[in-house]
Coordinates of C-alpha atoms and ligand atoms in Angstrom, one line a residue:
M263 CA -18.0 4.0 -0.2
T264 CA -20.2 4.2 -2.4
N265 CA -21.3 5.9 -5.6
E266 CA -25.0 6.3 -4.0
G267 CA -27.4 7.8 -6.4
S268 CA -28.1 6.7 -9.4
A269 CA -27.9 2.6 -9.9
Q270 CA -26.2 0.8 -12.8
T271 CA -28.7 -2.7 -13.3
L272 CA -26.0 -5.2 -14.6
L273 CA -28.7 -7.9 -15.9
I274 CA -27.2 -11.0 -16.8
L275 CA -28.2 -13.5 -19.3
G276 CA -27.5 -17.2 -18.2
A277 CA -27.6 -16.3 -14.3
S278 CA -27.9 -20.1 -13.8
G279 CA -25.2 -21.0 -15.4
D280 CA -21.1 -21.8 -14.4
L281 CA -19.9 -18.4 -15.5
T282 CA -21.8 -16.4 -13.8
A283 CA -21.4 -18.9 -10.7
R284 CA -17.2 -19.3 -11.5
L285 CA -16.2 -15.7 -12.4
L286 CA -18.8 -13.0 -12.6
L287 CA -20.2 -12.8 -9.1
P288 CA -17.3 -13.3 -6.3
G289 CA -15.8 -10.7 -9.5
L290 CA -19.0 -9.1 -8.2
G291 CA -18.1 -9.0 -5.2
A292 CA -15.1 -8.5 -4.7
L293 CA -16.0 -5.2 -6.2
L294 CA -18.9 -4.2 -3.8
A295 CA -17.0 -4.6 -1.6
A296 CA -13.7 -2.2 -2.8
R297 CA -13.6 0.8 -2.2
N298 CA -15.8 3.2 -4.2
A299 CA -18.1 0.2 -5.6
P300 CA -20.9 1.2 -7.4
A301 CA -24.3 1.5 -6.8
V302 CA -26.0 -1.7 -9.3
T303 CA -29.0 -3.1 -9.0
L304 CA -28.1 -7.0 -10.0
V305 CA -30.7 -8.9 -12.6
G306 CA -30.8 -12.5 -13.2
A307 CA -32.3 -14.3 -16.3
G308 CA -32.3 -17.6 -17.8
M309 CA -33.8 -20.8 -19.2
D310 CA -34.9 -22.3 -15.8
D311 CA -37.4 -22.3 -13.7
W312 CA -35.1 -20.9 -10.2
D313 CA -37.3 -18.8 -7.8
E314 CA -35.7 -15.7 -5.9
A315 CA -34.6 -17.7 -3.1
R316 CA -32.6 -20.2 -5.3
W317 CA -31.1 -16.6 -6.8
R318 CA -30.4 -15.1 -4.0
Q319 CA -28.9 -18.2 -2.4
R320 CA -26.5 -18.7 -5.4
V321 CA -25.3 -14.6 -5.6
T322 CA -25.0 -15.1 -1.3
D323 CA -22.4 -17.9 -1.6
A324 CA -20.4 -15.8 -4.7
F325 CA -20.4 -13.3 -2.4
A326 CA -19.8 -14.8 0.7
G327 CA -15.4 -15.1 -0.6
H328 CA -15.6 -10.9 0.2
G329 CA -16.9 -10.3 3.7
T330 CA -20.6 -8.5 4.3
A331 CA -19.9 -5.1 2.6
A332 CA -23.0 -2.9 2.8
P333 CA -23.5 -2.7 -1.3
A334 CA -23.2 -6.2 -0.8
A335 CA -25.8 -6.8 2.1
R336 CA -27.7 -4.5 -0.5
V337 CA -27.5 -5.8 -3.6
I338 CA -28.4 -9.4 -2.3
A339 CA -31.5 -7.9 -0.2
Q340 CA -32.4 -5.9 -3.9
T341 CA -32.1 -8.7 -6.5
R342 CA -34.4 -10.8 -8.7
Y343 CA -34.3 -14.0 -11.0
A344 CA -36.4 -14.2 -14.4
R345 CA -37.2 -17.1 -15.8
A346 CA -37.3 -15.8 -19.8
D347 CA -36.4 -16.9 -22.9
V348 CA -33.3 -14.6 -24.0
T349 CA -33.8 -14.8 -28.3
R350 CA -37.1 -13.1 -27.2
A351 CA -37.8 -9.1 -27.9
D352 CA -40.7 -9.9 -26.1
D353 CA -39.0 -11.5 -22.3
L354 CA -36.0 -8.8 -23.2
R355 CA -37.9 -6.1 -23.5
Q356 CA -39.8 -7.1 -20.3
L357 CA -36.3 -7.6 -18.5
L358 CA -35.2 -4.0 -19.4
S359 CA -38.1 -1.9 -18.2
G360 CA -37.5 0.3 -15.9
A361 CA -33.5 -0.9 -16.1
D362 CA -30.8 2.6 -14.9
R363 CA -27.7 2.7 -17.8
P364 CA -28.7 -0.6 -17.9
V365 CA -24.7 -3.2 -18.2
I366 CA -25.7 -7.1 -20.0
F367 CA -24.0 -9.2 -19.1
F368 CA -24.2 -11.8 -22.0
A369 CA -23.2 -15.4 -20.0
L370 CA -23.7 -17.7 -22.6
P371 CA -22.5 -19.8 -25.2
P372 CA -21.7 -18.1 -29.0
A373 CA -24.9 -19.0 -30.3
V374 CA -27.9 -18.0 -28.1
T375 CA -25.2 -15.0 -27.2
A376 CA -25.6 -13.6 -31.2
K377 CA -29.5 -14.6 -31.4
A378 CA -30.5 -13.0 -27.6
C379 CA -28.5 -9.7 -29.8
E380 CA -30.4 -10.6 -32.8
A381 CA -33.4 -9.9 -30.4
L382 CA -32.3 -6.4 -28.8
L383 CA -32.8 -4.5 -32.6
D384 CA -36.2 -4.7 -32.6
V385 CA -35.5 -3.2 -28.1
R386 CA -35.5 0.5 -27.6
L387 CA -32.3 -0.2 -25.2
P388 CA -32.3 2.6 -21.8
E389 CA -29.6 5.1 -22.1
G390 CA -26.0 4.8 -21.4
T391 CA -26.9 0.8 -22.2
R392 CA -23.9 -0.7 -22.3
L393 CA -23.3 -4.5 -23.8
V394 CA -20.4 -7.0 -21.7
L395 CA -19.9 -10.7 -24.1
E396 CA -17.0 -13.7 -23.1
K397 CA -15.0 -15.6 -24.6
P398 CA -15.0 -17.5 -26.1
F399 CA -16.5 -14.5 -29.2
G400 CA -17.8 -15.9 -31.8
T401 CA -16.5 -18.8 -33.2
G402 CA -13.8 -16.9 -36.6
T403 CA -12.9 -15.0 -38.0
S404 CA -16.4 -13.6 -39.8
S405 CA -18.6 -15.2 -37.2
A406 CA -16.9 -12.6 -34.9
A407 CA -17.2 -9.9 -37.8
A408 CA -20.8 -10.6 -37.6
L409 CA -21.4 -10.3 -33.9
N410 CA -19.0 -6.9 -34.3
R411 CA -21.7 -5.2 -37.4
L412 CA -24.4 -6.6 -34.7
L413 CA -22.9 -5.4 -31.5
T414 CA -22.6 -1.4 -33.1
R415 CA -25.9 -1.8 -34.8
L416 CA -27.0 -1.8 -30.7
V417 CA -25.1 0.4 -28.7
P418 CA -21.2 2.1 -30.3
E419 CA -18.1 0.4 -30.3
D420 CA -17.2 2.1 -26.9
R421 CA -20.2 0.5 -25.1
V422 CA -19.0 -3.1 -26.6
H423 CA -16.7 -5.2 -23.1
R424 CA -15.1 -8.3 -24.9
V425 CA -14.1 -9.3 -21.7
D426 CA -10.5 -10.5 -20.7
H427 CA -10.4 -11.7 -17.1
F428 CA -6.4 -11.9 -18.0
L429 CA -6.2 -8.1 -18.8
G430 CA -7.4 -7.2 -15.6
K431 CA -4.5 -9.5 -13.3
S432 CA -2.2 -6.9 -12.5
T433 CA 0.6 -8.8 -13.8
V434 CA -0.2 -8.1 -16.7
L435 CA -1.2 -4.6 -16.8
N436 CA 2.9 -4.8 -14.6
L437 CA 4.1 -5.6 -17.9
V438 CA 3.7 -1.9 -18.9
G439 CA 5.1 -0.5 -16.4
L440 CA 8.4 -2.4 -16.4
R441 CA 8.7 -2.1 -19.8
F442 CA 8.3 1.4 -19.9
A443 CA 8.6 2.4 -16.7
N444 CA 12.5 1.4 -16.9
R445 CA 15.1 2.2 -18.7
I446 CA 17.3 -0.8 -18.5
F447 CA 14.7 -3.9 -20.2
E448 CA 13.5 -1.8 -22.6
P449 CA 16.2 -0.9 -25.4
L450 CA 17.1 -4.4 -24.9
L451 CA 13.8 -5.9 -25.9
N452 CA 13.7 -6.6 -29.7
A453 CA 15.5 -8.7 -32.4
E454 CA 18.9 -7.8 -31.8
H455 CA 19.0 -9.3 -28.5
V456 CA 16.5 -11.3 -28.1
E457 CA 16.7 -15.0 -28.9
S458 CA 12.8 -15.8 -28.1
V459 CA 9.9 -15.0 -26.3
D460 CA 7.4 -18.6 -24.4
I461 CA 4.2 -18.0 -23.2
V462 CA 3.3 -20.2 -20.6
F463 CA -0.1 -21.4 -18.5
D464 CA 0.3 -25.2 -17.9
E465 CA -2.3 -25.3 -15.4
S466 CA -2.5 -28.3 -12.9
L467 CA -6.2 -27.8 -13.0
A468 CA -8.1 -30.8 -15.6
L469 CA -11.8 -30.6 -16.9
E470 CA -13.6 -30.1 -13.5
G471 CA -17.0 -30.7 -15.0
R472 CA -16.6 -28.0 -17.7
A473 CA -17.3 -30.2 -20.7
G474 CA -20.3 -29.0 -21.8
Y475 CA -18.5 -25.2 -22.8
Y476 CA -14.7 -27.0 -22.7
D477 CA -15.3 -29.9 -25.5
R478 CA -16.2 -27.4 -27.8
A479 CA -13.0 -24.8 -27.0
G480 CA -10.1 -26.6 -26.6
A481 CA -7.2 -25.1 -25.3
L482 CA -5.7 -23.1 -28.3
A483 CA -10.1 -21.0 -27.8
D484 CA -9.9 -21.2 -24.6
M485 CA -6.1 -19.9 -23.8
I486 CA -4.7 -19.5 -26.8
Q487 CA -6.9 -17.4 -28.8
S488 CA -8.1 -15.8 -26.2
H489 CA -5.5 -14.9 -22.6
L490 CA -2.2 -15.3 -24.1
L491 CA -2.4 -14.7 -27.1
Q492 CA -3.2 -10.2 -25.4
I493 CA 0.1 -10.7 -22.8
L494 CA 1.8 -11.8 -26.4
A495 CA 0.7 -8.2 -27.3
L496 CA 1.5 -6.1 -23.8
L497 CA 4.8 -7.7 -24.1
T498 CA 5.4 -6.5 -28.4
M499 CA 3.2 -3.5 -28.3
E500 CA 5.5 -0.4 -29.0
S501 CA 4.8 2.4 -25.7
P502 CA 1.0 3.4 -25.9
L503 CA 1.6 7.7 -25.8
S504 CA -0.9 6.9 -22.5
L505 CA -3.1 4.7 -21.3
D506 CA -6.6 6.8 -22.2
P507 CA -8.0 3.7 -24.0
Q508 CA -7.6 4.4 -27.7
E509 CA -4.2 5.1 -27.7
F510 CA -3.8 1.9 -25.7
R511 CA -5.6 -0.6 -27.7
D512 CA -4.5 1.0 -30.9
A513 CA -0.8 -0.2 -29.6
T514 CA -2.2 -3.4 -28.7
A515 CA -3.8 -3.5 -32.5
D516 CA -0.8 -2.5 -34.3
V517 CA 1.2 -6.0 -33.5
L518 CA -1.3 -8.2 -33.1
R519 CA -2.1 -7.3 -37.1
A520 CA 1.4 -7.9 -37.8
T521 CA 1.5 -11.8 -35.7
R522 CA 1.0 -14.6 -38.0
L523 CA 1.9 -18.3 -37.4
W524 CA 5.8 -19.0 -38.0
G525 CA 7.0 -19.7 -41.2
G526 CA 3.2 -20.2 -42.0
D527 CA 3.3 -24.1 -41.3
P528 CA 0.4 -25.3 -38.9
K529 CA 2.3 -28.4 -39.3
T530 CA 6.0 -27.4 -37.7
A531 CA 4.7 -24.6 -35.9
S532 CA 1.2 -26.2 -34.2
L533 CA 1.4 -29.2 -31.4
R534 CA -2.0 -30.5 -30.2
A535 CA -2.6 -33.0 -27.9
R536 CA -4.9 -34.2 -24.9
Y537 CA -4.5 -35.9 -21.4
T538 CA -4.7 -39.2 -20.7
A539 CA -5.5 -41.2 -17.7
G540 CA -2.7 -40.3 -15.0
E541 CA -2.4 -39.1 -11.4
L542 CA -2.3 -35.7 -10.3
G543 CA -1.3 -35.0 -6.6
G544 CA -2.7 -37.8 -5.6
L545 CA -5.4 -38.3 -7.5
Q546 CA -6.4 -40.7 -10.2
L547 CA -7.5 -38.7 -12.9
P548 CA -9.6 -40.4 -15.9
G549 CA -8.4 -39.9 -19.1
Y550 CA -9.9 -36.6 -21.5
A551 CA -11.9 -39.4 -22.9
Q552 CA -13.3 -40.5 -20.3
E553 CA -14.6 -37.2 -18.6
P554 CA -18.9 -37.2 -18.3
G555 CA -20.6 -35.2 -20.6
V556 CA -17.0 -35.4 -23.4
D557 CA -17.1 -36.3 -27.0
P558 CA -14.1 -38.4 -27.9
A559 CA -14.7 -38.1 -31.8
R560 CA -14.9 -34.6 -31.4
G561 CA -11.3 -34.9 -31.1
T562 CA -10.6 -31.6 -28.6
E563 CA -7.1 -31.0 -27.5
T564 CA -5.9 -29.9 -23.5
L565 CA -2.8 -28.9 -24.7
A566 CA -1.8 -26.1 -26.8
E567 CA 0.8 -24.1 -29.0
M568 CA 1.8 -21.9 -31.3
V569 CA 4.7 -20.2 -32.5
L570 CA 4.3 -17.2 -34.1
A571 CA 6.1 -14.5 -35.8
V572 CA 5.7 -10.6 -35.3
D573 CA 6.7 -8.6 -37.9
T574 CA 7.3 -5.6 -36.7
W575 CA 10.9 -4.1 -37.1
R576 CA 11.6 -4.7 -33.8
W577 CA 10.4 -8.0 -33.6
A578 CA 11.2 -9.5 -36.8
G579 CA 12.9 -12.5 -36.7
V580 CA 12.6 -14.0 -32.5
P581 CA 9.9 -16.5 -32.3
F582 CA 7.3 -16.5 -29.4
R583 CA 6.2 -19.8 -28.5
L584 CA 2.7 -20.2 -26.7
R585 CA 1.5 -23.1 -24.4
S586 CA -1.3 -23.9 -22.1
G587 CA -2.1 -27.7 -20.9
K588 CA -4.7 -28.7 -18.5
A589 CA -3.6 -31.8 -16.4
V590 CA 0.0 -31.4 -17.0
G591 CA 1.8 -31.8 -13.4
R592 CA 3.9 -29.2 -13.0
S593 CA 1.8 -25.9 -12.8
R594 CA 3.7 -22.5 -15.0
K595 CA 2.4 -19.4 -16.1
E596 CA 4.9 -16.8 -16.3
A597 CA 6.2 -15.4 -20.3
V598 CA 10.1 -15.9 -20.0
I599 CA 12.3 -13.9 -22.4
T600 CA 15.8 -15.1 -23.2
F601 CA 18.1 -13.3 -24.6
K602 CA 21.1 -14.0 -26.7
E603 CA 24.6 -14.8 -26.2
P604 CA 27.0 -12.2 -25.5
P605 CA 29.1 -11.6 -28.8
R606 CA 32.5 -13.3 -26.9
M607 CA 33.1 -14.2 -23.9
P608 CA 36.8 -12.9 -22.8
A609 CA 38.4 -16.4 -22.5
G610 CA 40.1 -16.8 -19.2
L611 CA 35.8 -16.8 -18.1
H612 CA 34.8 -20.8 -17.8
G613 CA 31.3 -21.6 -17.2
H614 CA 28.8 -19.3 -18.3
G615 CA 25.9 -21.7 -19.7
E616 CA 23.2 -20.4 -19.2
A617 CA 21.1 -17.7 -21.4
D618 CA 20.2 -14.6 -19.5
R619 CA 16.4 -15.3 -18.8
L620 CA 13.8 -12.3 -18.3
R621 CA 10.8 -13.9 -16.7
I622 CA 7.4 -13.0 -16.0
S623 CA 5.5 -15.6 -14.0
F624 CA 1.1 -14.8 -13.6
G625 CA 0.3 -15.9 -9.8
P626 CA 1.9 -15.7 -8.0
D627 CA 3.2 -12.6 -8.9
R628 CA 6.8 -12.6 -9.4
L629 CA 10.0 -11.1 -12.1
A630 CA 12.7 -12.8 -12.3
L631 CA 15.5 -12.0 -14.0
D632 CA 18.6 -15.4 -15.0
F633 CA 21.8 -14.6 -15.5
N634 CA 25.3 -15.0 -15.3
I635 CA 28.6 -13.9 -12.1
N636 CA 31.3 -14.2 -11.2
G637 CA 30.4 -17.0 -8.3
P638 CA 31.9 -17.4 -4.8
A639 CA 35.8 -19.4 -4.5
D640 CA 37.0 -19.5 -8.3
P641 CA 36.6 -16.0 -9.7
F642 CA 37.5 -17.1 -12.9
V643 CA 34.2 -19.7 -13.4
L644 CA 30.6 -18.4 -13.5
D645 CA 27.6 -19.0 -11.8
P646 CA 23.4 -18.4 -12.9
V647 CA 21.7 -16.1 -10.3
T648 CA 18.8 -15.1 -10.5
L649 CA 17.2 -11.5 -9.3
E650 CA 14.0 -11.5 -8.1
A651 CA 11.0 -8.9 -6.9
E652 CA 7.7 -9.8 -6.3
F653 CA 4.1 -7.5 -7.7
G654 CA 1.9 -6.4 -4.9
P655 CA -0.7 -7.7 -5.9
G656 CA -3.9 -6.1 -6.9
D657 CA -6.4 -4.3 -5.7
L658 CA -8.7 -6.4 -6.8
P659 CA -9.4 -9.5 -8.3
P660 CA -9.3 -9.8 -12.4
Y661 CA -13.0 -10.0 -12.8
G662 CA -13.7 -7.4 -10.1
E663 CA -11.0 -5.2 -12.5
V664 CA -12.5 -6.1 -15.7
L665 CA -16.0 -5.2 -14.3
R666 CA -14.7 -1.8 -12.5
G667 CA -14.5 -1.0 -16.5
V668 CA -17.8 -1.5 -17.1
F669 CA -19.5 0.6 -14.7
E670 CA -17.2 2.6 -15.4
D671 CA -17.6 3.9 -18.3
D672 CA -14.4 2.6 -19.2
P673 CA -13.1 -0.2 -22.3
L674 CA -9.6 0.4 -21.3
L675 CA -9.9 -3.2 -20.4
S676 CA -11.8 -4.3 -23.0
V677 CA -10.4 -6.5 -26.0
R678 CA -11.7 -4.2 -29.5
G679 CA -13.9 -5.3 -31.8
D680 CA -10.5 -5.4 -34.5
T681 CA -8.7 -7.0 -32.1
A682 CA -11.1 -9.6 -31.3
E683 CA -10.6 -9.8 -35.0
Q684 CA -6.9 -10.3 -36.0
C685 CA -7.0 -12.9 -32.5
W686 CA -9.4 -15.4 -34.5
R687 CA -7.3 -14.5 -38.4
I688 CA -4.0 -15.3 -36.3
V689 CA -5.1 -19.1 -35.2
E690 CA -7.2 -19.6 -38.0
P691 CA -4.5 -21.6 -40.2
V692 CA -3.9 -23.9 -37.5
T693 CA -7.4 -24.3 -36.2
A694 CA -7.7 -25.6 -40.6
A695 CA -5.5 -27.7 -40.5
W696 CA -6.1 -29.6 -37.1
R697 CA -9.3 -29.3 -38.2
D698 CA -7.8 -31.8 -41.7
G699 CA -6.2 -33.7 -39.4
Q700 CA -2.5 -32.2 -41.2
V701 CA -1.2 -32.3 -37.2
P702 CA -1.6 -35.1 -34.8
L703 CA -3.3 -34.9 -32.1
L704 CA -0.7 -36.3 -29.5
E705 CA -1.6 -37.8 -26.1
Y706 CA 1.1 -37.1 -22.7
P707 CA -0.9 -38.7 -19.3
A708 CA -2.9 -36.5 -16.4
G709 CA 0.4 -35.2 -14.4
S710 CA 2.7 -35.2 -16.1
A711 CA 5.3 -32.5 -18.0
G712 CA 3.3 -33.0 -21.4
P713 CA 4.2 -34.3 -24.9
A714 CA 7.9 -34.6 -25.7
E715 CA 7.5 -33.2 -29.2
S716 CA 6.9 -30.3 -27.5
L717 CA 7.8 -27.0 -29.6
L718 CA 8.7 -24.4 -26.1
S719 CA 12.8 -24.4 -25.6
P720 CA 13.6 -26.4 -22.5
T721 CA 14.2 -23.6 -18.5
R722 CA 16.3 -24.1 -15.6
T723 CA 12.7 -22.3 -14.6
D724 CA 11.6 -24.0 -11.3
G725 CA 8.8 -21.7 -10.8
Ligands
LIG856 C1 -10.4 -18.8 -17.9 C2 -10.6 -20.4 -19.6 O1 -11.0 -18.3 -19.0 O2 -9.1 -19.1 -17.5 C3 -9.5 -21.9 -17.8 O3 -11.5 -20.3 -19.0 C4 -8.6 -21.0 -17.1 O4 -9.9 -22.9 -18.9 C5 -8.3 -20.5 -16.7 O5 -8.6 -22.2 -16.3 C6 -7.2 -19.5 -16.3 O6 -7.4 -18.7 -15.6 P1 -7.4 -18.0 -13.9 O7 -6.8 -16.8 -13.7 O8 -8.2 -19.2 -13.1 O9 -5.9 -19.1 -13.6

């Protein structure tokens, strides 16, 4: 079933680029195959001189994984591509003429996005226009603030969707259910009982031909400043009154405002590294610096770690270690909450070796609780055990989920403007110290576990 009636126009600026092909169109395809798919008219625009057939093929390929639902077939049949300079008001006016309640998606580098927004100031935007921006949102606090000011001259804040597809991952929203729909975890999630929290997203994927974007971003901006800080916010926020966008985003904004570098010294609270040549999954990978399109002099990190403090009554004194790396031998995507040791053990019990841990994995979506019980054989000896549960997959892939929010005018899963600025404020002491060379750029072979100097605690995780 579709929401027939007035089709909303999805206008993609930067339609011939990588982001459109990798994430946006497949996400749209999934959304169109789902129940209650929105009625959409798709228009692609970009600098490349593509003809309609080439664009239609791109859309068809991207939708292919989701069958041939009627709404998707209709979008493919009706879509068009326009060659345009999206930083020119005349071109944008042309693209928007006749568009109904358009969703303008900026699939562009930050500098071009800012220029396109400036050009839009001279265009009369149709009623109900929404603006969708991908990361990186600006390049630092002040450019994010400037972009925010510009955007709110175009449309109200609730119509600006700063997309973070991690917010569409069902596991991440499951965190809210896990924490606030159960009596047994929440009373323990505070500094009295928690020793530390690690949020890790290590991928075995390497650069995948994305040098044009990644070499200017690096692991800190690509993953920590965006996705992992959102996970941190969901893990640490107080219970929102409801999942109303204002209540929910107020709650995440509160904890992010309280978040800062642990101890204030980037030399001890951050680490950066990049991979050298190595073997991964039976394949020989070149070092990052040798990848086509990479400028080794830029010193871009492919693995970043950062230790943070969430300075609230609940969390003061608990280190949060965030890490993300590419070309790491073992992919590991999880948040691990390590609990403090019990205050004392009855004399006579033996074998207690491991702290209790709650582990939430992001793909496969799983929950595991590690703790100690009296094991088989000698009942005086404790053994570590793990209770596990699967989170069911969501109806939609993450990108489909965030796009649904855009089409339904629901900003719940979008990053609010003030939060986007806070996320830069949190990482800026580190980026400044890295730029000044205060923190060395370490190396690790592709396929290894990353640099030995890691700031993370060793873990018994095997997932
Ligand atoms: C993207 C990053 O936002 O997230 C990529 O740019 C990363 O570098 C990806 O690989 C990870 O998310 P997912 O959902 O593909 O595992």
